[in-house]
Short mmCIF file of C-alpha atoms in Angstrom, two decimals:
data_model
loop_
_atom_site.label_atom_id
_atom_site.label_comp_id
_atom_site.label_asym_id
_atom_site.label_seq_id
_atom_site.Cartn_x
_atom_site.Cartn_y
_atom_site.Cartn_z
CA UNK A 1437 101.51 93.07 57.39
CA UNK A 1438 98.86 95.50 58.50
CA UNK A 1439 101.16 98.03 60.17
CA UNK A 1440 102.60 101.30 58.90
CA UNK A 1441 105.48 100.72 56.49
CA UNK A 1442 108.29 103.13 55.74
CA UNK A 1443 110.94 102.89 53.11
CA UNK A 1444 113.89 103.02 53.17
CA UNK A 1445 114.85 102.17 56.75
CA UNK A 1446 118.17 103.96 56.42
CA UNK A 1447 119.46 106.57 54.01
CA UNK A 1448 122.91 108.09 53.84
CA UNK A 1449 123.25 111.00 51.45
CA UNK A 1450 125.72 113.71 50.64
CA UNK A 1451 124.91 117.28 51.54
CA UNK A 1452 123.08 118.99 48.72
CA UNK A 1453 121.43 115.86 47.35
CA UNK A 1454 117.68 115.30 47.26
CA UNK A 1455 116.06 112.41 49.11
CA UNK A 1456 112.56 110.97 49.08
CA UNK A 1457 110.94 108.76 51.69
CA UNK A 1458 107.77 106.73 51.38
CA UNK A 1459 105.12 105.82 53.93
CA UNK A 1460 102.32 103.29 53.51
CA UNK A 1461 99.76 103.76 56.30
CA UNK A 1462 97.35 101.19 57.68
CA UNK A 1463 94.86 100.81 54.86
CA UNK A 1464 91.72 101.98 56.66
CA UNK A 1465 93.44 104.99 58.24
CA UNK A 1466 92.53 108.27 56.57
CA UNK A 1467 94.96 110.43 58.52
CA UNK A 1468 98.71 110.36 57.92
CA UNK A 1469 101.37 112.26 59.82
CA UNK A 1470 105.06 112.96 59.34
CA UNK A 1471 107.29 113.60 62.35
CA UNK A 1472 111.00 114.16 62.76
CA UNK A 1473 112.95 112.99 65.79
CA UNK A 1474 116.53 113.72 66.78
CA UNK A 1475 118.45 112.01 69.54
CA UNK A 1476 117.17 112.85 72.99
CA UNK A 1477 114.13 114.70 71.72
CA UNK A 1478 110.50 113.78 71.33
CA UNK A 1479 109.02 113.57 67.85
CA UNK A 1480 108.45 116.97 66.20
CA UNK A 1481 105.37 117.39 64.06
CA UNK A 1482 106.05 118.18 60.40
CA UNK A 1483 102.79 117.82 58.51
CA UNK A 1484 99.61 115.82 58.24
CA UNK A 1485 97.09 114.69 55.66
CA UNK A 1486 93.47 113.80 55.86
CA UNK A 1487 92.93 111.62 52.82
CA UNK A 1488 94.80 113.44 50.05
CA UNK A 1489 94.49 116.91 51.57
CA UNK A 1490 97.48 118.36 53.39
CA UNK A 1491 95.77 120.12 56.29
CA UNK A 1492 98.65 121.43 58.32
CA UNK A 1493 102.35 122.12 57.95
CA UNK A 1494 104.72 122.96 60.76
CA UNK A 1495 106.91 126.03 60.63
CA UNK A 1496 109.74 123.48 60.86
CA UNK A 1497 108.94 122.45 57.32
CA UNK A 1498 111.10 124.75 55.25
CA UNK A 1499 110.72 125.28 51.52
CA UNK A 1500 113.14 122.42 50.95
CA UNK A 1501 110.61 119.95 52.36
CA UNK A 1502 107.55 118.81 50.47
CA UNK A 1503 105.07 116.08 51.21
CA UNK A 1504 102.38 114.52 49.06
CA UNK A 1505 99.64 111.98 49.40
CA UNK A 1506 98.25 111.96 45.87
CA UNK A 1507 95.60 109.26 46.16
CA UNK A 1508 94.95 109.39 49.85
CA UNK A 1509 96.91 106.19 50.43
CA UNK A 1510 100.71 106.23 50.56
CA UNK A 1511 102.66 109.45 51.15
CA UNK A 1512 106.08 110.71 50.15
CA UNK A 1513 108.31 113.22 51.92
CA UNK A 1514 111.00 114.86 49.82
CA UNK A 1515 113.90 116.91 51.12
CA UNK A 1516 115.73 118.95 48.53
CA UNK A 1517 119.31 120.18 48.88
CA UNK A 1518 119.84 118.27 52.11
CA UNK A 1519 121.80 119.83 54.94
CA UNK A 1520 123.58 118.17 57.84
CA UNK A 1521 120.91 119.51 60.17
CA UNK A 1522 118.37 117.35 58.34
CA UNK A 1523 119.95 114.23 59.83
CA UNK A 1524 117.23 112.66 61.96
CA UNK A 1525 114.74 109.85 62.16
CA UNK A 1526 111.68 110.61 60.01
CA UNK A 1527 108.60 108.91 61.39
CA UNK A 1528 105.27 108.37 59.71
CA UNK A 1529 102.10 107.64 61.67
CA UNK A 1530 98.50 107.00 60.75
CA UNK A 1531 95.17 107.09 62.52
CA UNK A 1532 91.46 107.16 61.88
CA UNK A 1533 89.65 110.41 62.44
CA UNK A 1534 87.03 108.89 64.64
CA UNK A 1535 89.39 107.19 67.06
CA UNK A 1536 91.39 109.97 68.72
CA UNK A 1537 91.46 108.10 71.99
CA UNK A 1538 93.42 105.26 70.45
CA UNK A 1539 96.51 107.23 69.52
CA UNK A 1540 98.54 106.79 66.43
CA UNK A 1541 100.40 103.87 64.94
CA UNK A 1542 103.94 104.65 63.88
CA UNK A 1543 106.09 103.09 61.22
CA UNK A 1544 109.64 102.02 62.00
CA UNK A 1545 110.99 105.27 60.60
CA UNK A 1546 113.60 106.27 58.06
CA UNK A 1547 116.92 107.24 59.57
CA UNK A 1548 118.57 109.91 57.44
CA UNK A 1549 122.25 110.71 57.73
CA UNK A 1550 123.57 113.65 55.73
CA UNK A 1551 127.34 113.61 55.34
CA UNK B 1395 106.74 127.19 79.18
CA UNK B 1396 106.73 124.05 77.08
CA UNK B 1397 103.35 122.66 76.13
CA UNK B 1398 104.19 119.23 77.57
CA UNK B 1399 106.88 118.79 80.19
CA UNK B 1400 108.46 115.69 81.61
CA UNK B 1401 111.38 115.01 83.90
CA UNK B 1402 113.98 113.58 81.50
CA UNK B 1403 115.50 111.35 84.17
CA UNK B 1404 117.25 109.00 83.89
CA UNK B 1405 115.48 106.94 86.49
CA UNK B 1406 117.64 104.04 87.60
CA UNK B 1407 115.70 101.49 89.64
CA UNK B 1408 116.27 97.88 90.71
CA UNK B 1409 114.13 95.06 89.42
CA UNK B 1410 110.90 94.80 91.33
CA UNK B 1411 110.77 98.48 92.26
CA UNK B 1412 107.79 100.74 91.74
CA UNK B 1413 108.47 103.87 89.70
CA UNK B 1414 106.25 106.81 88.81
CA UNK B 1415 106.54 109.41 86.07
CA UNK B 1416 104.67 112.69 85.91
CA UNK B 1417 103.92 114.90 82.98
CA UNK B 1418 102.37 118.38 82.95
CA UNK B 1419 100.61 120.08 80.07
CA UNK B 1420 99.88 123.75 79.59
CA UNK B 1421 96.80 123.81 77.37
CA UNK B 1422 93.56 123.25 79.24
CA UNK B 1423 91.85 122.50 75.91
CA UNK B 1424 93.80 119.26 75.68
CA UNK B 1425 91.43 116.44 74.98
CA UNK B 1426 93.15 113.10 75.13
CA UNK B 1427 96.32 111.80 76.63
CA UNK B 1428 98.69 108.94 76.02
CA UNK B 1429 101.84 107.30 77.23
CA UNK B 1430 104.12 105.92 74.53
CA UNK B 1431 107.15 103.75 75.02
CA UNK B 1432 110.21 104.11 72.82
CA UNK B 1433 113.14 101.74 72.79
CA UNK B 1434 116.53 102.97 71.63
CA UNK B 1435 116.55 103.69 67.88
CA UNK B 1436 113.02 102.34 67.46
CA UNK B 1437 109.70 104.01 66.77
CA UNK B 1438 107.35 105.07 69.59
CA UNK B 1439 104.68 102.52 70.47
CA UNK B 1440 101.45 103.24 72.26
CA UNK B 1441 101.59 101.98 75.85
CA UNK B 1442 98.34 103.34 77.25
CA UNK B 1443 95.66 105.87 76.66
CA UNK B 1444 94.89 107.88 79.80
CA UNK B 1445 91.29 108.32 80.86
CA UNK B 1446 89.83 110.73 83.39
CA UNK B 1447 88.82 107.85 85.62
CA UNK B 1448 92.32 106.41 85.55
CA UNK B 1449 93.12 103.10 83.97
CA UNK B 1450 95.23 100.08 84.70
CA UNK B 1451 96.83 97.51 82.45
CA UNK B 1452 98.66 94.84 84.37
CA UNK B 1453 101.61 96.45 86.13
CA UNK B 1454 100.92 99.85 84.55
CA UNK B 1455 98.54 102.47 85.94
CA UNK B 1456 97.83 105.82 84.32
CA UNK B 1457 96.09 108.74 85.98
CA UNK B 1458 94.83 112.09 84.72
CA UNK B 1459 94.30 115.18 86.84
CA UNK B 1460 92.59 117.79 84.67
CA UNK B 1461 92.40 120.40 87.43
CA UNK B 1462 96.16 120.36 87.91
CA UNK B 1463 96.88 119.50 84.28
CA UNK B 1464 99.11 116.54 84.80
CA UNK B 1465 99.15 112.88 83.96
CA UNK B 1466 101.09 110.12 85.61
CA UNK B 1467 102.32 106.64 84.85
CA UNK B 1468 103.03 104.13 87.59
CA UNK B 1469 104.97 100.95 86.90
CA UNK B 1470 104.86 98.28 89.58
CA UNK B 1471 107.24 95.33 89.93
CA UNK B 1472 109.66 96.73 87.33
CA UNK B 1473 111.19 94.30 84.86
CA UNK B 1474 114.46 94.61 82.98
CA UNK B 1475 112.40 94.79 79.81
CA UNK B 1476 110.71 97.97 81.04
CA UNK B 1477 113.94 99.88 80.35
CA UNK B 1478 113.02 102.43 77.71
CA UNK B 1479 112.03 106.06 77.24
CA UNK B 1480 108.45 106.89 78.18
CA UNK B 1481 106.87 109.72 76.22
CA UNK B 1482 103.90 111.72 77.44
CA UNK B 1483 101.63 112.80 74.60
CA UNK B 1484 98.72 115.23 74.59
CA UNK B 1485 96.14 115.47 71.83
CA UNK B 1486 94.87 119.02 71.41
CA UNK B 1487 92.24 120.51 69.22
CA UNK B 1488 93.62 123.44 67.24
CA UNK B 1489 90.82 124.93 65.18
CA UNK B 1490 89.29 122.09 63.22
CA UNK B 1491 92.34 119.94 63.56
CA UNK B 1492 93.82 117.77 66.23
CA UNK B 1493 97.52 117.56 66.89
CA UNK B 1494 99.72 115.53 69.14
CA UNK B 1495 102.12 117.38 71.38
CA UNK B 1496 104.98 115.27 72.65
CA UNK B 1497 107.07 115.52 75.76
CA UNK B 1498 110.80 114.91 75.48
CA UNK B 1499 110.48 111.61 77.30
CA UNK B 1500 111.60 110.12 80.59
CA UNK B 1501 114.38 107.58 80.47
CA UNK B 1502 114.04 104.48 82.66
CA UNK B 1503 116.76 101.95 83.34
CA UNK B 1504 115.80 98.88 85.36
CA UNK B 1505 118.85 97.19 86.81
CA UNK B 1506 119.30 93.56 87.89
#
């Protein structure tokens, strides 16, 4: 499979617990993005990496959120002390820097439900 | 004003109809443009990039008007399988970085 993989597909957690999601981008893609999407809304940008460097973080990304891409390959997104408002689909996308006209490839997402 | 605006719809059309969606963007520095399709509870998938000269892919035609800062998507001979949400996406340069700005999407329902 040469697409973007995300794990898990679904996560149900109790409020206050920590969760971690993983994204494996397309192997030759050096850029990796995290987005969040709630029902009826377009994807909201959270953060992005070029190789292992985190180049931009949205103001939406509170201190409870942290993302890493330690070796410039897969990435993790951790949410600490989850709140009900964190319930959303978390989407990962990847692209190559030199192909901005070709858009991004998204993974299937991780649907988080905080109860 | 939102950076990317779309009519949320829903658009309800019969099979075989032609339907058009418009999208406006506010930042004249926007560099590239896309239409994505998203099915319910699925991830967005790239439908078409939008070029200044306009481009066509089968039943789908995309147009860009930089002077008026809008892009359009035309679907001819609608199929039931075209029912989805269509997201307008603008790629902007912000400093040394590029970022995608997403519209909220336009919902299309094609009815038998």
